[in-house]
XYZ file of C-alpha atoms in Angstrom:
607
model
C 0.000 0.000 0.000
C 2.499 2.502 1.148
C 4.860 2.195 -2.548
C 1.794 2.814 -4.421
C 0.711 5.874 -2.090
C 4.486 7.410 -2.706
C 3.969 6.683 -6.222
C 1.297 8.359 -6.946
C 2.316 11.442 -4.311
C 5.643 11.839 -5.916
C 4.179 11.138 -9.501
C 1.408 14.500 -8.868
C 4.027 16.642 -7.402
C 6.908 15.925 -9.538
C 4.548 17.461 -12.302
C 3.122 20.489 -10.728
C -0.527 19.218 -10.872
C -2.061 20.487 -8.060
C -3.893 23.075 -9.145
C -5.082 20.969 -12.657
C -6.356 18.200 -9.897
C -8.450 20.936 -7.352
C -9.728 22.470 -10.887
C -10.847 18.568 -12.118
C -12.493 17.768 -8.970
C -14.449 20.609 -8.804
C -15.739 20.418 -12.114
C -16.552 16.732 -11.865
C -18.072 17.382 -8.108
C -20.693 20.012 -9.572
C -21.466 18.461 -12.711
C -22.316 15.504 -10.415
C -24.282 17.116 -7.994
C -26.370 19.496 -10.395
C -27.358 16.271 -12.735
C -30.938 16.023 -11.063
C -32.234 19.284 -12.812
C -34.581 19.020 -15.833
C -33.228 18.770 -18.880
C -35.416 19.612 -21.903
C -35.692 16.565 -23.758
C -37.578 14.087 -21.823
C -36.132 11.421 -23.814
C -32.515 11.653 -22.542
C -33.608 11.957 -18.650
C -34.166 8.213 -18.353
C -30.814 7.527 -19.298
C -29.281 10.476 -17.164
C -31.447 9.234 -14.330
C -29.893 5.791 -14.855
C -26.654 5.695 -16.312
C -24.947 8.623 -15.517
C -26.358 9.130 -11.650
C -24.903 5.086 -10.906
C -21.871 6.215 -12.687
C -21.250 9.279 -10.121
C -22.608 7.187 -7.343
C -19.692 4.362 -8.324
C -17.123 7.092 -8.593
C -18.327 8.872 -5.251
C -17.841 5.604 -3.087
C -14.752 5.096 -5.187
C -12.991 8.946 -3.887
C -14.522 7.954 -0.173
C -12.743 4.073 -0.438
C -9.663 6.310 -1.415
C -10.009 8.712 1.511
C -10.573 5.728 4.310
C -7.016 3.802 2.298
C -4.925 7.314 3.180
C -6.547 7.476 6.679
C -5.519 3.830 7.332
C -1.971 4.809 5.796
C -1.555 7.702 8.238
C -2.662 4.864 11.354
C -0.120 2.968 10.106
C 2.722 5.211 9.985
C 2.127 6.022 12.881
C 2.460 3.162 14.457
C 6.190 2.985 13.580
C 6.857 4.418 17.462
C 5.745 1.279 18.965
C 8.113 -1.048 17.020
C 11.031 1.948 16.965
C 12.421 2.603 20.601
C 12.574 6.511 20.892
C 10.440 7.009 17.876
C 8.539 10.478 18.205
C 5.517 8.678 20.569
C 3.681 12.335 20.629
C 3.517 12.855 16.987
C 3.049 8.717 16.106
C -0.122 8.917 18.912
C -1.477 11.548 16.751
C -1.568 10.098 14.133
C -3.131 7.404 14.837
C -5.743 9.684 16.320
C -6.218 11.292 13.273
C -6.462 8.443 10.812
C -9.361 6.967 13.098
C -11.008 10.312 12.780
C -10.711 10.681 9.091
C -12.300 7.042 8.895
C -15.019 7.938 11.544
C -15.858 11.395 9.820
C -16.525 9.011 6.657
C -19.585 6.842 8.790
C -21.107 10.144 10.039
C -22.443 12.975 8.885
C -21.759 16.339 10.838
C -25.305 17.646 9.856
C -26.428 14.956 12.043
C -24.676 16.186 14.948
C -24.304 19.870 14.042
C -27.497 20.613 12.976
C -26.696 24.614 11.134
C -23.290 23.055 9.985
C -25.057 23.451 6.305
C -25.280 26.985 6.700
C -21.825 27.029 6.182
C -21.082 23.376 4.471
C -19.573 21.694 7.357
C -18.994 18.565 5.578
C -16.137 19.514 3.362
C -15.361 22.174 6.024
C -14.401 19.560 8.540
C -12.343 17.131 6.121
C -10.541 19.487 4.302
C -9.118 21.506 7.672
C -8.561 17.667 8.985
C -6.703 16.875 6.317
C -4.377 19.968 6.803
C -3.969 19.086 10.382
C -2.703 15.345 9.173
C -0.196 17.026 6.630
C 1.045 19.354 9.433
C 1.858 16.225 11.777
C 3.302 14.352 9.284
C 5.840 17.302 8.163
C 7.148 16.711 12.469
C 7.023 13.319 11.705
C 10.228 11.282 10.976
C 8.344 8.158 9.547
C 9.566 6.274 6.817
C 6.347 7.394 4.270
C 5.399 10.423 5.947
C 6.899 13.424 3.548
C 4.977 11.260 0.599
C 1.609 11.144 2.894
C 2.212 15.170 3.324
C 1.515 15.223 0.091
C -1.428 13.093 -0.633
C -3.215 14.967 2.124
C -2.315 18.559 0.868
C -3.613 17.527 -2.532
C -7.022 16.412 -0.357
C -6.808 19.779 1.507
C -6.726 21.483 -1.774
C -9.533 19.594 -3.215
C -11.657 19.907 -0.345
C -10.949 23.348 0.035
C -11.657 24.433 -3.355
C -15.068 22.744 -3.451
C -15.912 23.982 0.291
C -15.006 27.598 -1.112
C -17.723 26.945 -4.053
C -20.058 25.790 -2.019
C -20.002 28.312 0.420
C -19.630 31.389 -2.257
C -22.814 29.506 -4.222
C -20.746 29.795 -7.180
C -21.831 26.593 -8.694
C -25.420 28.244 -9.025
C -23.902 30.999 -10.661
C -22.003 29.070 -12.948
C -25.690 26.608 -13.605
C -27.657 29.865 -14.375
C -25.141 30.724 -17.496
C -25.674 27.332 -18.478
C -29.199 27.958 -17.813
C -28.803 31.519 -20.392
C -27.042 29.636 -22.759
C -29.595 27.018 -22.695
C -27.792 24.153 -22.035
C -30.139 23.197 -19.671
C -33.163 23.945 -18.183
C -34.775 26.602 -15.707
C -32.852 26.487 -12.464
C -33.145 29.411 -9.682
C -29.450 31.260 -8.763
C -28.655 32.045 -5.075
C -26.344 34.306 -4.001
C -24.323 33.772 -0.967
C -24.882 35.447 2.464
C -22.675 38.081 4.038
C -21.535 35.596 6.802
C -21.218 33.219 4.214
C -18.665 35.248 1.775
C -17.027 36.607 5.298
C -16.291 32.360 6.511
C -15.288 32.091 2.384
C -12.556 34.686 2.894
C -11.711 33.885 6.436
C -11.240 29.953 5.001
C -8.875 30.941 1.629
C -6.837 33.578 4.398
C -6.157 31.066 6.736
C -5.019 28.064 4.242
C -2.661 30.733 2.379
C -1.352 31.408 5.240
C -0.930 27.492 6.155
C 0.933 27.234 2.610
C 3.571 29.885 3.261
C 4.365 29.749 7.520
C 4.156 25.697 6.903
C 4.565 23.763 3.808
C 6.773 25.936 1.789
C 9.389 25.920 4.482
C 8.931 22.605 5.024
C 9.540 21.900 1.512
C 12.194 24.028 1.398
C 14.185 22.886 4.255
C 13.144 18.614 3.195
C 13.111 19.042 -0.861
C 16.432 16.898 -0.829
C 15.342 14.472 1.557
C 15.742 10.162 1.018
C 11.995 9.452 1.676
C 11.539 10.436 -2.006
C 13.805 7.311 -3.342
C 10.618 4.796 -2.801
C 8.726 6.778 -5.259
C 10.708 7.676 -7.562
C 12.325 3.747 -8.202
C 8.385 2.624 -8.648
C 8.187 5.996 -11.054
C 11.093 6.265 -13.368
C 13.357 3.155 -14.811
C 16.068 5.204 -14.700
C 15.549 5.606 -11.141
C 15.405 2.369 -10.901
C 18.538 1.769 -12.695
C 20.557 4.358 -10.876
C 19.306 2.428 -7.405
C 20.575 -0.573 -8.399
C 24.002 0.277 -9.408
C 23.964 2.227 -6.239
C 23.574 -0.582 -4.492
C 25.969 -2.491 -6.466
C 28.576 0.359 -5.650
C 27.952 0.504 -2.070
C 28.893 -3.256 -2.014
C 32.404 -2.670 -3.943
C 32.876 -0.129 -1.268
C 32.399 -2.481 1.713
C 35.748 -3.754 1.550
C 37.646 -0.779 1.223
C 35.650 1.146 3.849
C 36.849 -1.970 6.108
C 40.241 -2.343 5.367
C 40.641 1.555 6.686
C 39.130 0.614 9.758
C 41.623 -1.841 10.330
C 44.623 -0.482 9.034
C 44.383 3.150 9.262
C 41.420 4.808 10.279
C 41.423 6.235 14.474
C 38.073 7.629 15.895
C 38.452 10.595 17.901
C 36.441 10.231 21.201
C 34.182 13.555 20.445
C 32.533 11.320 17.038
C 32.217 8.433 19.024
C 29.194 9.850 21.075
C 26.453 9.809 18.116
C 23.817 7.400 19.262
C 22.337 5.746 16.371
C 20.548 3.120 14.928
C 20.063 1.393 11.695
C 18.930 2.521 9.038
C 18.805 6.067 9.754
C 18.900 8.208 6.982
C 21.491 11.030 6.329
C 19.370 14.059 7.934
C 18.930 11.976 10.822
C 22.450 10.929 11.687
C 23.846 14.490 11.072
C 21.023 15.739 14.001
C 22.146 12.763 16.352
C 25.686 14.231 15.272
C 24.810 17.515 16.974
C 23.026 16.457 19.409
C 25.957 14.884 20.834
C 27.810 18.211 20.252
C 25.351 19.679 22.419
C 25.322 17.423 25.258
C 29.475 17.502 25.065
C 29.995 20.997 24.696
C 27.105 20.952 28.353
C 29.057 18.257 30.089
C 32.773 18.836 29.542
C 32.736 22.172 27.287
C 33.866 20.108 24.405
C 34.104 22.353 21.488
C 34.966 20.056 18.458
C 32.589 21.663 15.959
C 34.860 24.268 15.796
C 36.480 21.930 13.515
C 34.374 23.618 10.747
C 32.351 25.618 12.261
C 35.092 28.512 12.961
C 37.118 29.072 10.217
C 39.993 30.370 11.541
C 39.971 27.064 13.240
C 39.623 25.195 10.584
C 42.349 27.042 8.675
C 44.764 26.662 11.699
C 44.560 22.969 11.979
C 45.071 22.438 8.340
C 48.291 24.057 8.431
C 49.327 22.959 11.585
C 48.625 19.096 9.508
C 50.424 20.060 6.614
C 47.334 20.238 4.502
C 47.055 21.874 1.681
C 44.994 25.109 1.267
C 45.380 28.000 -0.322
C 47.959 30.488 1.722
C 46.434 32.034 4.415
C 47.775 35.589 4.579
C 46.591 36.085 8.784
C 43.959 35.509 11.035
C 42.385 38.018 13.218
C 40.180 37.669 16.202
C 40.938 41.480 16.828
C 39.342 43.791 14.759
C 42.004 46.818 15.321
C 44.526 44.050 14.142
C 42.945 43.187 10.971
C 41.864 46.885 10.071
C 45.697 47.603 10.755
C 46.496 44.546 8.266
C 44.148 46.149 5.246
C 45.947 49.748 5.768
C 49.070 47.396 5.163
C 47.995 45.384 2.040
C 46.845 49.170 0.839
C 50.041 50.572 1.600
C 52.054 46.805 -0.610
C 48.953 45.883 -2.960
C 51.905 44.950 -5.493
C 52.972 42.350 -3.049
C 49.441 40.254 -3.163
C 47.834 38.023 -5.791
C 44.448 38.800 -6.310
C 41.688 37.971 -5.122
C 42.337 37.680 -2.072
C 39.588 36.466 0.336
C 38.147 37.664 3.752
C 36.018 34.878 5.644
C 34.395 35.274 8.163
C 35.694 32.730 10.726
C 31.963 32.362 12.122
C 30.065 32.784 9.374
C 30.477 29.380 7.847
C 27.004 28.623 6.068
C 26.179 29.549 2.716
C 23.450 32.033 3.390
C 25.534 34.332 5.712
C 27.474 35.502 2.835
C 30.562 35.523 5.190
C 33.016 35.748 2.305
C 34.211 38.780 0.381
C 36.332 38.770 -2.692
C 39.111 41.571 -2.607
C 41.054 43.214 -5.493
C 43.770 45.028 -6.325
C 41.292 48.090 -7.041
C 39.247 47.547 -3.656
C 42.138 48.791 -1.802
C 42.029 52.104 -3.402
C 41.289 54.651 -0.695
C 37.930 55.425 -2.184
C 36.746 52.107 -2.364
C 38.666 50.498 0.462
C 36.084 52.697 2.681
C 32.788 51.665 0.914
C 33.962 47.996 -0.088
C 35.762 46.731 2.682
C 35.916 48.509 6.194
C 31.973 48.575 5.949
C 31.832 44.995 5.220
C 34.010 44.049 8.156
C 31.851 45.984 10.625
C 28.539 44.494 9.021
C 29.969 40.909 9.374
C 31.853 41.747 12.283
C 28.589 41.780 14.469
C 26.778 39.424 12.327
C 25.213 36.309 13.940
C 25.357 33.212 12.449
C 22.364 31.152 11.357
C 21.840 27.718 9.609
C 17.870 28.066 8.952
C 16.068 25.870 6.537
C 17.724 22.406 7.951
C 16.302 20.258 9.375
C 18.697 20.513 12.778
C 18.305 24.552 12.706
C 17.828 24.865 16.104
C 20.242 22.602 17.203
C 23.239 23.874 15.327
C 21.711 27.728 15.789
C 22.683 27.019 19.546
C 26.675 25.816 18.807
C 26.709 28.377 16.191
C 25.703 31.094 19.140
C 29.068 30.104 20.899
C 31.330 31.354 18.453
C 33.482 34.598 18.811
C 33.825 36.590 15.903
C 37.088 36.620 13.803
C 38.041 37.246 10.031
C 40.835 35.319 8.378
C 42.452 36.468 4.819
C 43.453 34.413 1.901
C 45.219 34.458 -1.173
C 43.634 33.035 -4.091
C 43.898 28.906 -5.134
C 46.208 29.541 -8.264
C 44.375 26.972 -10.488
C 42.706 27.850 -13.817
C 39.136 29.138 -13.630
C 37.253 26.775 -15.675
C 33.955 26.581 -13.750
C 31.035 27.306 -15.795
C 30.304 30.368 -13.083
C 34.208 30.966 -13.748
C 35.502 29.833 -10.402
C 38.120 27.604 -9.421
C 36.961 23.439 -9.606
C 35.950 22.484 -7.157
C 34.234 19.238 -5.962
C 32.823 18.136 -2.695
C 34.022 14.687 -1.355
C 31.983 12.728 1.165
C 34.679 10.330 3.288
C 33.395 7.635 5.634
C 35.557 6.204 8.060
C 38.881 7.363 5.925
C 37.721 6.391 2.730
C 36.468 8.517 -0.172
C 33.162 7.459 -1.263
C 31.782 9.833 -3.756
C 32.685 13.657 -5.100
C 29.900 16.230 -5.802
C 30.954 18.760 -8.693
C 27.970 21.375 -8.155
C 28.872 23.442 -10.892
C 28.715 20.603 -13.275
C 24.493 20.024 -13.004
C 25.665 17.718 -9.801
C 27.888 15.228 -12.013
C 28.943 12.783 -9.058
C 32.361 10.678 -9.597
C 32.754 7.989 -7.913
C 35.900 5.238 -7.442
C 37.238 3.374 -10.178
C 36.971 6.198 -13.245
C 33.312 6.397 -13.095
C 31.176 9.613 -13.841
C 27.408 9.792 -13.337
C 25.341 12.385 -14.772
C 21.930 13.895 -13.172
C 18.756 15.038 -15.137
C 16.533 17.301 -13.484
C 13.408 17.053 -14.668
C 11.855 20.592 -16.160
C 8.505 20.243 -13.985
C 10.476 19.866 -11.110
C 14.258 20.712 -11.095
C 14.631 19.704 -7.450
C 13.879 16.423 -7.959
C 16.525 14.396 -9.954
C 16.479 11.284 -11.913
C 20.189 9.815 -12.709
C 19.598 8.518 -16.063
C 23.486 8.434 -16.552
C 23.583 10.904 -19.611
C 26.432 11.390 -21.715
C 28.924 14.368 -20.211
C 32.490 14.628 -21.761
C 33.277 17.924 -19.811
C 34.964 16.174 -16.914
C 36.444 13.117 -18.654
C 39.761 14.776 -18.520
C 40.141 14.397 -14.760
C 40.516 10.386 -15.547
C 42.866 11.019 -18.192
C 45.750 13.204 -16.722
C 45.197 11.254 -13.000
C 43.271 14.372 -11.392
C 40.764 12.597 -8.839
C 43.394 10.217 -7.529
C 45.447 13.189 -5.796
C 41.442 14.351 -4.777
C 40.820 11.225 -3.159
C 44.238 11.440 -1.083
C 44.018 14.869 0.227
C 40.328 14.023 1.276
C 41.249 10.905 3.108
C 44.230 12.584 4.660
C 41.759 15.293 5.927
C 39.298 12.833 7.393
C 42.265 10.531 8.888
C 44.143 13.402 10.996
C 41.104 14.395 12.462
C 39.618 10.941 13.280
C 36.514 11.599 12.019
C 33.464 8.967 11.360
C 32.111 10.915 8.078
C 32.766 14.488 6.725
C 32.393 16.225 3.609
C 35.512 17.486 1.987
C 35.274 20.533 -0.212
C 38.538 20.038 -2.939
C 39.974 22.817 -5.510
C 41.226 21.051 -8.572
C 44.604 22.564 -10.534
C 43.988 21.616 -14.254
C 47.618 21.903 -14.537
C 48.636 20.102 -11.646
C 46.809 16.734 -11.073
C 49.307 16.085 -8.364
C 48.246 19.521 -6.201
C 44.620 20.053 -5.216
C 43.552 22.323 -2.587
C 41.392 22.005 0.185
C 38.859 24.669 0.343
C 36.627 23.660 3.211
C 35.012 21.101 4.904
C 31.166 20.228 5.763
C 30.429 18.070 9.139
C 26.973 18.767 8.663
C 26.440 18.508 4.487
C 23.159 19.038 3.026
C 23.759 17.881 -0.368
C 21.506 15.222 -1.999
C 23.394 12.728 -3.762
C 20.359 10.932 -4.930
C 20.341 6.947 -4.701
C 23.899 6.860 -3.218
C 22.703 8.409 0.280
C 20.872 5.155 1.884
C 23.747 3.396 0.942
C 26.881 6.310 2.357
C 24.247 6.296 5.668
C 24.491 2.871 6.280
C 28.467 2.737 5.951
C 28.032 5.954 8.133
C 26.042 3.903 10.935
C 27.657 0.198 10.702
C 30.552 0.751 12.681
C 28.736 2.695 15.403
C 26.632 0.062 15.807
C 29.389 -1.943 18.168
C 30.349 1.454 19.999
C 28.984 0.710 23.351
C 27.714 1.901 25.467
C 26.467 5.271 23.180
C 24.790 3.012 21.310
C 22.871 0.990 23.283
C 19.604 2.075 20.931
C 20.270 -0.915 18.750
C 20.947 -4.145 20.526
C 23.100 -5.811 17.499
C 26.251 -5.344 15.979
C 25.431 -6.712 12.645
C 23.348 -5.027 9.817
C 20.392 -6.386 8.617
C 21.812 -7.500 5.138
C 24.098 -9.856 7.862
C 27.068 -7.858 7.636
C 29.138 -7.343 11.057
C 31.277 -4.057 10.584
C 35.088 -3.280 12.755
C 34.592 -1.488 15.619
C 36.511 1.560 15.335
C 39.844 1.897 17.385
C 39.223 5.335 19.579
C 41.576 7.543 20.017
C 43.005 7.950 23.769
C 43.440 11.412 23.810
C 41.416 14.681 25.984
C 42.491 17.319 23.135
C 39.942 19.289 21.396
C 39.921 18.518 17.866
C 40.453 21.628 16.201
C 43.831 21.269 18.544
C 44.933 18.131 18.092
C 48.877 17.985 17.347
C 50.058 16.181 14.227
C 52.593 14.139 15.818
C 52.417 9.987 15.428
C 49.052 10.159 13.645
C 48.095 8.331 10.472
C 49.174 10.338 6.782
């Protein structure tokens, strides 16, 4: 039941067909219920009367049998809690409540128990503001099926709403009287609606506008990437399909490698050993459980390893401290006085500087603080310096940073509210500009437990490489360019990288990131020298990525969660060590050391 549910809510929104299906149901809803009037040939009543009244009757039961199918949908989702130890009991409880309502609204009639409900059409009143409430727990709800059952009851919001608003406005007797003056049928009186009924008409369209912008469109903003939406889309597309296969089939080439660093290489440091999980958690959920446990460590013993990324000038410290290699860092200022002294300087010697250089902001790492500002040559001119730069650094000098429209917002809001302010400068990566938005290369390497898995190139339409020379290509869909298919079309813009022996040096410098800090997973952000396949850059790094990488994330989240599995006692939430597929991962060798890890020294660990 549930496949063909996320079928058919992925299939309707995919295509943009909301508004086509409200507009459909109205129609057919009206034609239905205005088929008793007169027509005026006596001759074809009989076979309206017959025919055509069983036929609406057949497709009436049919919509309620479909109604009663989602309800017992929603029951079962929620039920999930029960079998799922630490499962969202609130939300799952409501649920349930609220599927046995739909189904019990469907055996009563509210005219029967509200007796002046039809003043104001109670019936579809009362299922379509139901069905909103469902589609409101469901977006809290962490259920395997629940972002495709958002949808199906939004669409039966929608529907209901519309025909509740026609209703109510008595538009469908304005609409039969133009019939009537076009005489396409017979004589049939008009009313016009009431003041209190146009009043409840606006009050009703207010409030579920108001619904679809505070609630859903965030929603769908901040969950538009998220796994739920593989089901459907493998029962939708056959190159879905495909793609979900050789996923798979990847994922198990991958196995052994990912094992052989956790025997031979790989060190956990003790700050990523405190995720609880469980299997088969999905990518959004581990990275919460991730900062959760940053939370309760930074409470308990002031741990403060998300500086790792989340403070720049951190970040850029440790990476030369490792002998990493970045892009030179010209200084790094947690004193404002000193880094408005270091611009006069760089004004005073601009010949001595390649440009661009860069000014981060050390805690402004997400994308929508803007917390980077290109500098060049000419923006150190004393009339621009003023209006360019110095205003800039005050502006992002007291800005706050934010990570909204993720699903762990307020989590990583509250680590992100710990940070001091600082502003480090850097010179420019000296690779060629070949970026189709003329920017250095750059691709985005997830590594679990010291092994590259995949790399994201975001500037190439998403193409993701993976190991052993292979490219795959994305194709959004031109209904719905958020949602991605991986039909593996044919790119020859990248092939190069293969050729001259680029994405093995990528591979290396990841993995060397993600082995000197002991890290369980972490997104690696690369710069790639078309000159110099042997000298990549890292840019930055992600311990919190939001990326979608399509069929390949079910598969990186369970080599993400195996080896926690036998880390006890953290992860006591899932009583065995072996996956479900039979597979019993390492455990993880922890590191025995009390160092932060944005200061952990270089000496004796792993290359």
């Amino acid at each position: 039941m549930m496949p063909i549910l996320g079928a058919i809510s992925s299939a309707l929104w995919m295509l943009r067909v909301w508004s086509w299906v409200s507009l459909s149901a109205v129609a057919i809803f009206f034609v239905a219920r205005k088929l008793p009037v007169n027509y005026k040939r006596d001759a074809f009543v009989a076979f309206r009367s017959f025919s055509t009244w069983n036929l609406v009757s057949v497709a009436s039961s049919a919509l309620k049998f479909a109604l009663c199918v989602v309800h017992l949908a929603i029951i079962q989702e929620g039920t999930i809690f029960f079998t799922t130890p630490g499962f969202q009991p609130l939300f799952g409880i409501l649920l349930i409540i609220l599927g046995i309502l739909g189904i019990a609204l469907h055996a009563v009639k509210i005219s029967d128990i509200i007796p002046k409900s039809g003043e104001f059409v109670g019936e579809y009143l009362v299922h379509w503001c139901l069905a909103l409430v469902q589609a409101t727990v469901l977006m809290k709800f962490n259920g395997p099926h629940a972002i495709n059952l958002v949808w199906i009851t939004f669409a039966e919001a929608q529907i209901g709403m519309a025909i509740w608003t026609v209703l109510v406005l008595r538009l469908d007797d304005t609409l039969w009287k133009t019939l009537k003056q076009l005489g396409v049928i017979a004589q049939t009186k008009c009313l016009l609606p009431s003041r209190s009924r146009l009043s409840l008409a606006i009050i009703g369209m207010v409030c579920f506008a108001l619904w679809h912008s505070f609630l859903i469109s965030p929603w769908n903003n901040t969950f538009k990437n998220d796994e739920r939406y593989i089901s459907s889309r493998i029962i939708t597309s056959y190159d879905s399909y495909d793609a979900s296969r050789r996923a798979a089939e990847y994922y198990q080439s991958q196995i052994p490698h990912i094992e052989m660093s956790l025997k031979k290489r790989f060190t956990l440091h003790p700050y990523f050993a405190r995720t609880e999980l469980r299997e088969g958690m999905r990518l959004e959920e581990i990275v919460l459980q991730r900062l959760k446990s940053f939370e309760i460590q930074l409470h308990e013993n002031n741990a403060t390893g998300y500086m790792m990324e989340k403070d720049k000038c951190a970040m850029l410290n440790f990476f030369q401290n490792h002998d990493i290699n970045i892009p030179k860092v010209i200084g790094i200022y947690h004193d404002k006085e000193e880094l408005l002294e270091k611009l006069y300087e760089i004004q005073k010697s601009s010949t001595a500087y390649n440009y661009p250089l860069f000014l981060k902001g050390c805690h402004l790492t997400q994308g929508g603080d803007r917390g980077t500002r290109p500098a060049r040559a000419k923006n150190f001119t004393s009339h621009l310096m003023e209006k360019y730069l110095l205003t800039w650094v005050e502006k992002k000098w007291a800005q706050k940073a934010l990570d909204n429209n993720r699903p762990w917002s307020t989590l990583m809001n509250k680590l992100l509210a710990r940070l001091e302010p600082g502003i480090a400068i850097q010179a420019p990566f000296r690779g060629l500009r070949i970026s189709p938005d003329n920017t250095p290369l750059e691709v985005k390497v997830e590594v679990v437990w010291g092994r590259a898995y995949l790399g994201l190139f975001p500037e190439y339409h998403d193409v993701i490489a993976l190991r052993g020379g292979i490219f795959e290509y994305t194709d959004r869909s031109q209904d719905a360019p958020e949602h991605w298919t991986l039909g593996n079309k044919p790119d020859i813009r990248l092939k190069w990288l293969l050729d001259k022996g680029h994405m093995e040096a990528v591979w290396e410098l990841a993995e060397k990131v993600a082995l000197r800090i002991g890290i369980d997973e972490i997104r690696v952000d690369v710069f790639i020298d078309p000159e110099r396949p042997e000298s990549p850059a890292v840019n930055e790094i992600s311990l919190s990525s939001g990326h979608n990488y399509l069929f390949h994330s079910p598969h990186l989240a369970a080599a993400w969660v195996g080896p926690h599995l036998s880390l006890s006692p953290f992860n006591s939430m899932t009583p065995s060590l072996s996956s479900r597929s039979g597979m019993t991962w390492s455990k993880p060798e922890v590191r025995k050391t009390n160092a932060q890890v944005h200061l952990q020294t270089p000496v004796g660990m792993a290359a």
